[in-house]
XYZ file of C-alpha atoms in Angstrom:
426
model
C -1.111 -3.009 17.543
C -4.833 -3.221 18.169
C -7.245 -4.267 15.516
C -10.049 -1.887 14.622
C -13.455 -3.154 15.676
C -15.198 -4.960 12.856
C -18.474 -3.137 13.352
C -21.096 -2.906 16.070
C -22.968 -5.897 17.432
C -25.560 -7.137 14.999
C -23.848 -5.322 12.126
C -20.420 -6.897 12.173
C -18.819 -7.905 8.958
C -17.233 -11.334 9.403
C -13.792 -9.823 8.946
C -12.209 -6.381 9.341
C -12.769 -3.788 6.621
C -9.137 -3.698 5.622
C -7.675 -6.401 3.421
C -4.203 -7.790 3.798
C -2.224 -7.613 0.543
C -0.655 -10.731 -0.812
C 3.012 -11.605 -0.728
C 5.224 -9.003 -2.404
C 7.102 -9.750 -5.551
C 10.867 -9.714 -5.794
C 13.453 -10.409 -3.114
C 12.961 -9.001 0.387
C 14.618 -5.738 1.208
C 17.086 -5.184 4.000
C 16.247 -4.614 7.652
C 14.411 -1.546 8.831
C 15.867 1.448 10.625
C 16.012 -0.322 13.975
C 17.242 -3.733 12.835
C 14.787 -6.569 12.229
C 11.265 -5.694 11.145
C 8.691 -4.748 13.692
C 5.823 -2.873 12.125
C 2.840 -4.343 10.461
C 0.093 -2.854 8.350
C -0.514 -1.485 4.904
C 2.305 0.856 3.849
C 1.305 4.403 3.003
C 1.538 5.510 -0.580
C 3.041 8.961 -0.738
C 2.638 11.609 1.950
C -0.330 11.171 4.296
C -3.285 13.492 3.757
C -3.458 16.400 6.106
C -6.901 16.231 7.606
C -7.871 18.359 10.595
C -7.562 16.374 13.801
C -10.582 16.095 16.030
C -8.316 16.113 19.027
C -5.063 17.921 19.666
C -2.581 15.499 21.210
C -0.313 18.249 22.660
C -3.023 18.961 25.208
C -1.890 15.801 26.953
C 1.679 15.212 25.845
C 4.251 16.841 23.561
C 5.099 15.109 20.291
C 7.584 12.288 20.832
C 11.162 12.704 19.618
C 12.097 11.231 16.297
C 14.382 8.278 15.961
C 14.317 4.575 15.183
C 12.523 1.976 17.206
C 10.045 -0.890 17.174
C 6.484 0.024 16.325
C 3.368 -2.033 16.558
C 0.855 -0.102 14.540
C -0.055 -0.078 10.855
C 1.333 1.975 8.019
C 4.603 3.436 9.180
C 6.833 3.790 6.167
C 7.324 1.562 3.157
C 6.955 -2.160 3.148
C 9.869 -4.026 4.605
C 11.199 -7.547 4.169
C 8.323 -9.310 2.538
C 4.688 -8.860 3.282
C 2.679 -5.814 4.159
C 3.727 -3.161 6.552
C 7.394 -3.921 7.103
C 9.527 -1.381 8.888
C 10.514 1.899 7.410
C 11.779 5.167 8.762
C 9.691 8.275 8.641
C 10.277 11.133 6.284
C 10.637 11.576 2.532
C 13.422 10.206 0.436
C 13.637 6.775 1.997
C 13.874 3.841 -0.325
C 14.088 0.223 0.805
C 17.560 -1.131 0.445
C 19.085 2.351 0.731
C 22.857 2.418 0.695
C 25.180 5.304 1.588
C 26.842 7.048 -1.331
C 30.576 6.614 -1.502
C 32.767 9.681 -2.187
C 33.423 10.336 -5.836
C 36.886 9.430 -7.048
C 39.292 12.278 -7.696
C 40.419 13.025 -11.215
C 43.761 11.374 -12.075
C 44.888 14.193 -14.400
C 46.728 16.182 -11.707
C 48.277 12.979 -10.444
C 49.896 12.270 -13.796
C 51.307 15.779 -13.982
C 52.661 15.636 -10.470
C 54.186 12.220 -11.017
C 56.025 13.484 -14.052
C 57.403 16.516 -12.164
C 58.197 15.502 -8.619
C 59.224 11.873 -9.012
C 58.847 8.841 -6.891
C 59.596 10.548 -3.546
C 56.525 12.768 -3.681
C 54.259 10.061 -5.074
C 54.104 8.248 -1.770
C 53.285 11.406 0.186
C 50.580 12.428 -2.298
C 48.893 9.011 -2.213
C 48.969 9.048 1.583
C 47.218 12.430 1.595
C 44.515 11.244 -0.803
C 43.853 8.099 1.202
C 43.564 10.069 4.430
C 41.225 12.610 2.849
C 38.960 9.903 1.470
C 38.893 8.215 4.848
C 37.956 11.480 6.545
C 35.197 12.178 4.015
C 33.694 8.671 3.936
C 30.092 8.680 5.133
C 28.957 6.233 7.759
C 25.176 5.877 7.902
C 23.604 6.505 11.308
C 22.982 3.422 13.360
C 19.825 2.586 15.233
C 19.209 3.863 18.703
C 20.428 1.341 21.267
C 17.847 -1.378 21.672
C 16.647 -1.889 25.222
C 18.153 -4.998 26.786
C 15.959 -6.489 29.487
C 17.635 -5.949 32.835
C 17.584 -8.906 35.238
C 16.920 -7.917 38.808
C 18.627 -10.929 40.343
C 22.023 -12.503 40.015
C 23.833 -9.253 39.269
C 25.476 -8.884 42.724
C 28.482 -10.967 43.818
C 27.553 -13.887 46.042
C 30.265 -13.102 48.593
C 32.710 -10.356 49.454
C 36.493 -10.548 49.342
C 38.142 -12.561 52.104
C 41.073 -11.423 54.220
C 42.295 -14.954 54.869
C 45.404 -15.897 52.896
C 45.064 -18.700 50.439
C 46.665 -22.013 51.345
C 47.255 -22.871 47.698
C 50.564 -22.319 46.032
C 50.562 -19.434 43.557
C 50.508 -20.471 39.951
C 51.980 -18.788 36.941
C 48.689 -18.795 35.026
C 45.576 -16.803 35.844
C 42.177 -18.465 35.596
C 39.450 -16.477 33.866
C 35.749 -17.166 33.854
C 33.784 -16.632 30.653
C 30.512 -14.720 30.689
C 27.390 -16.860 30.440
C 26.139 -17.258 26.918
C 23.079 -15.265 25.911
C 19.916 -17.328 25.390
C 18.849 -17.796 21.801
C 15.871 -15.895 20.425
C 13.891 -19.135 20.293
C 14.607 -19.770 23.979
C 13.634 -16.224 24.971
C 10.219 -16.391 23.311
C 9.316 -20.017 24.087
C 10.882 -20.528 27.530
C 10.654 -17.081 29.052
C 10.489 -16.941 32.837
C 7.307 -14.869 32.522
C 5.423 -18.089 31.800
C 6.380 -19.418 35.251
C 5.346 -16.536 37.496
C 1.873 -17.878 38.216
C -1.515 -16.229 38.171
C -1.768 -12.454 38.131
C -3.257 -10.960 41.269
C -6.277 -8.735 41.057
C -5.853 -5.040 41.781
C -9.647 -4.622 41.949
C -9.633 -2.398 38.919
C -12.966 -0.740 38.170
C -14.255 0.534 34.869
C -13.934 4.335 34.675
C -17.203 6.147 35.292
C -16.484 8.626 32.490
C -17.961 7.755 29.108
C -16.000 8.379 25.864
C -18.448 10.873 24.373
C -15.603 13.124 23.217
C -11.841 12.989 22.790
C -11.059 14.346 26.229
C -13.300 11.792 27.912
C -11.834 8.965 25.848
C -8.373 9.976 27.045
C -9.615 10.118 30.659
C -11.123 6.649 30.266
C -7.805 5.116 29.223
C -5.849 7.188 31.741
C -7.947 5.673 34.518
C -7.191 2.112 33.419
C -3.436 2.441 32.960
C -2.551 2.535 36.703
C -4.382 -0.781 37.052
C -2.186 -2.261 34.335
C 0.956 -0.871 35.970
C 0.064 -2.444 39.319
C -0.974 -5.737 37.732
C 2.122 -6.345 35.594
C 4.878 -4.862 37.767
C 5.142 -7.795 40.224
C 4.991 -10.406 37.440
C 7.753 -8.790 35.377
C 9.904 -8.468 38.513
C 9.198 -12.055 39.551
C 10.311 -13.215 36.097
C 13.672 -11.551 36.797
C 13.336 -8.409 34.698
C 13.289 -4.738 35.529
C 9.808 -3.247 35.296
C 9.465 0.125 33.586
C 5.903 1.364 33.211
C 5.278 2.426 29.599
C 4.269 6.001 28.883
C 1.007 6.862 27.172
C -0.137 9.688 24.924
C -3.331 10.442 23.010
C -3.921 11.549 19.451
C -6.471 11.656 16.633
C -6.627 12.355 12.929
C -5.228 10.580 9.907
C -1.577 10.192 10.846
C 0.841 10.470 13.724
C 4.600 10.734 14.030
C 6.521 8.585 16.492
C 10.056 7.204 16.849
C 8.741 4.196 14.945
C 7.843 6.267 11.870
C 4.866 8.153 10.586
C 1.941 7.603 8.261
C -1.784 6.834 8.185
C -2.909 4.904 11.254
C -6.435 3.995 12.346
C -5.864 2.194 15.656
C -3.903 2.534 18.896
C -0.362 1.161 18.822
C 2.748 0.689 20.935
C 6.186 2.012 19.976
C 9.251 0.620 21.712
C 11.428 3.466 20.419
C 10.218 5.518 23.379
C 8.321 2.790 25.308
C 5.028 4.571 24.703
C 1.453 3.633 23.894
C -0.245 5.871 21.324
C -3.959 5.748 22.068
C -6.171 7.002 19.231
C -9.083 8.744 20.899
C -11.257 9.532 17.885
C -11.818 5.874 16.947
C -12.967 5.208 20.514
C -15.377 8.145 20.425
C -16.750 7.128 17.040
C -17.322 3.523 18.124
C -19.118 4.682 21.272
C -21.302 7.435 19.825
C -22.211 6.093 16.385
C -25.091 3.919 17.591
C -27.352 4.808 20.527
C -28.243 1.366 21.865
C -26.684 -0.068 25.008
C -25.189 -3.108 23.252
C -23.133 -0.988 20.878
C -21.911 1.323 23.624
C -20.951 -1.656 25.766
C -19.179 -3.164 22.789
C -17.070 -0.010 22.337
C -16.136 0.094 26.018
C -15.021 -3.526 26.301
C -13.287 -3.475 22.907
C -11.186 -0.452 23.791
C -10.534 -1.703 27.313
C -9.083 -4.756 25.634
C -7.157 -2.442 23.259
C -5.216 -0.647 25.991
C -4.545 -3.981 27.698
C -3.320 -5.350 24.344
C -0.898 -2.458 23.759
C 0.304 -2.816 27.336
C 0.916 -6.466 26.525
C 3.381 -5.389 23.827
C 5.243 -3.325 26.421
C 5.443 -6.410 28.665
C 6.864 -8.347 25.713
C 9.437 -5.586 25.307
C 10.471 -5.521 28.978
C 11.003 -9.291 28.990
C 12.847 -9.436 25.652
C 10.087 -11.372 23.883
C 9.326 -8.538 21.490
C 12.907 -8.123 20.318
C 13.528 -11.866 19.990
C 10.255 -12.389 18.134
C 11.177 -9.626 15.725
C 14.546 -11.248 15.067
C 12.858 -14.575 14.384
C 10.377 -12.936 12.044
C 13.163 -11.384 10.022
C 14.907 -14.740 9.711
C 11.891 -16.437 8.149
C 12.472 -17.559 4.575
C 9.086 -16.617 3.150
C 6.081 -14.357 3.564
C 3.943 -17.050 5.184
C 6.605 -17.647 7.828
C 6.901 -13.947 8.624
C 3.147 -13.577 8.972
C 2.982 -16.608 11.245
C 5.658 -15.112 13.485
C 3.705 -11.855 13.565
C 0.554 -13.708 14.592
C 2.398 -15.380 17.458
C 3.381 -11.957 18.772
C -0.055 -10.345 18.328
C -1.960 -13.325 19.695
C 0.219 -13.205 22.791
C -0.495 -9.498 23.339
C -4.225 -10.244 23.114
C -3.738 -13.152 25.496
C -1.984 -10.854 27.988
C -5.042 -8.575 27.755
C -7.179 -11.568 28.662
C -4.988 -12.226 31.708
C -5.565 -8.708 33.038
C -9.313 -8.769 32.442
C -9.652 -12.254 33.939
C -8.359 -11.328 37.376
C -10.219 -8.011 37.483
C -13.505 -9.054 35.877
C -15.298 -9.259 39.237
C -14.428 -5.684 40.246
C -14.521 -4.101 36.775
C -17.045 -5.791 36.435
C -17.147 -7.878 33.263
C -20.550 -9.446 33.688
C -24.073 -9.215 32.357
C -24.265 -7.448 29.009
C -20.540 -6.704 28.943
C -19.650 -10.364 29.460
C -22.125 -11.352 26.760
C -20.591 -8.847 24.319
C -17.084 -10.039 25.216
C -17.902 -13.671 24.529
C -19.965 -13.010 21.428
C -17.948 -10.350 19.626
C -14.510 -9.666 21.137
C -13.217 -13.187 21.696
C -14.754 -14.394 18.435
C -13.235 -11.685 16.250
C -10.434 -12.713 13.951
C -8.920 -12.875 10.503
C -9.413 -15.559 7.908
C -7.181 -18.507 8.809
C -3.615 -18.102 7.554
C -4.411 -14.715 5.980
C -4.203 -12.044 8.655
C -1.568 -10.850 11.104
C -3.611 -11.057 14.326
C -4.914 -14.610 14.129
C -8.094 -16.458 13.254
C -11.153 -16.749 15.458
C -10.060 -20.206 16.573
C -6.634 -18.886 17.569
C -8.143 -15.930 19.459
C -10.353 -18.284 21.432
C -7.461 -20.669 22.070
C -5.305 -17.986 23.701
C -7.293 -14.912 24.779
C -10.337 -17.059 25.496
C -8.254 -19.339 27.696
C -6.364 -16.578 29.511
C -9.669 -14.901 30.358
C -10.398 -18.038 32.392
C -6.967 -18.683 33.910
C -5.544 -15.201 34.523
C -2.112 -16.758 34.041
C 0.590 -15.737 31.507
C 1.426 -19.427 31.174
C -1.659 -19.638 28.933
C -0.026 -17.192 26.523
C 2.995 -19.081 25.217
C 2.088 -18.684 21.558
C 5.686 -19.356 20.510
C 5.886 -22.977 21.647
C 2.822 -24.347 19.852
C 2.423 -25.902 16.425
C 1.857 -23.485 13.510
C -1.680 -24.811 13.078
C -2.588 -23.266 16.436
C -1.585 -19.758 15.326
C -3.539 -19.668 12.067
């Protein structure tokens, strides 16, 4: 997910207005509706308020279908396994640790009467019928939607065709079988992914949209103009890493809550949901940040912050296409304590920010990120962050270490947040 801006230049609070709650009490609950946890933020308490939206999302895209999935945005469902904002399905009635209800046992009164009348021969048939009925009536809870498995683009075709030449070897009575290659571990996927070896991203000469986000429609047009640049920039790198590229979809919304395959609840920032491989861009926060203050510095701040926001959410989709997102989520769920889960979350979010830096680095000459915009980037965007070891997006030092570096290199190799010491992802 993207962090909300911490305030305009010259008026920034040192940290974001929201506060991260402390570790939860009691044992962690079971996994969320899609498997391991994947949503972070403060869980909503009760149904979200129904405030009139400033912008009607259906003008641009129909509401997404419901179903389970990964979501990177705050406040979707109740808190999950330890810490704020764990996964949770949308809709009322959900309780963490929910278990399906087993069928009630039948009364044994009729059984006693029947046993006394029909004897041993009918007892077996009656018990068989009861067992079959209970089996037919047993309730199996719905499983998650199939999780996307990154598709390699190389090595799937046979290296040679069948030969017509007879073999010179004597036939044997046993048949040799070859076992399928073992799947890499989650730790290998996140820390040794081929994406880190693809080299520098090439510029696509992306230019900042000329439209200004003075209203919801213009904010949507602003982001819509940037997305093709992101598609063109990341497609060759994902393919070169050996994965199938699928451009994420994008929709726009405003108001106090939104429903997605990853859940529903109060949200105040853009987010990415892997349940339908879609970025949910919140237009009203962009408009508010741009129009609240009239000076050029504040307007520039809003534009570069929300350019970074769409590049950040796109970074989550790149993580998803390369398997990093799923593996990171598995590793987060396996952590023994709250601090470990938050650290794993920071690795994932810091990498998405770092991927945003990669995109802006190679296109900063054409965009252009220079003059006042470059000054705002260096002074406010790269230096934003949580208190060390307290937030889920990383401290100022960690932001500078990764996004600050990638803005200079333009290379995903700068973004391996999963192979560094914990002190570097504070």
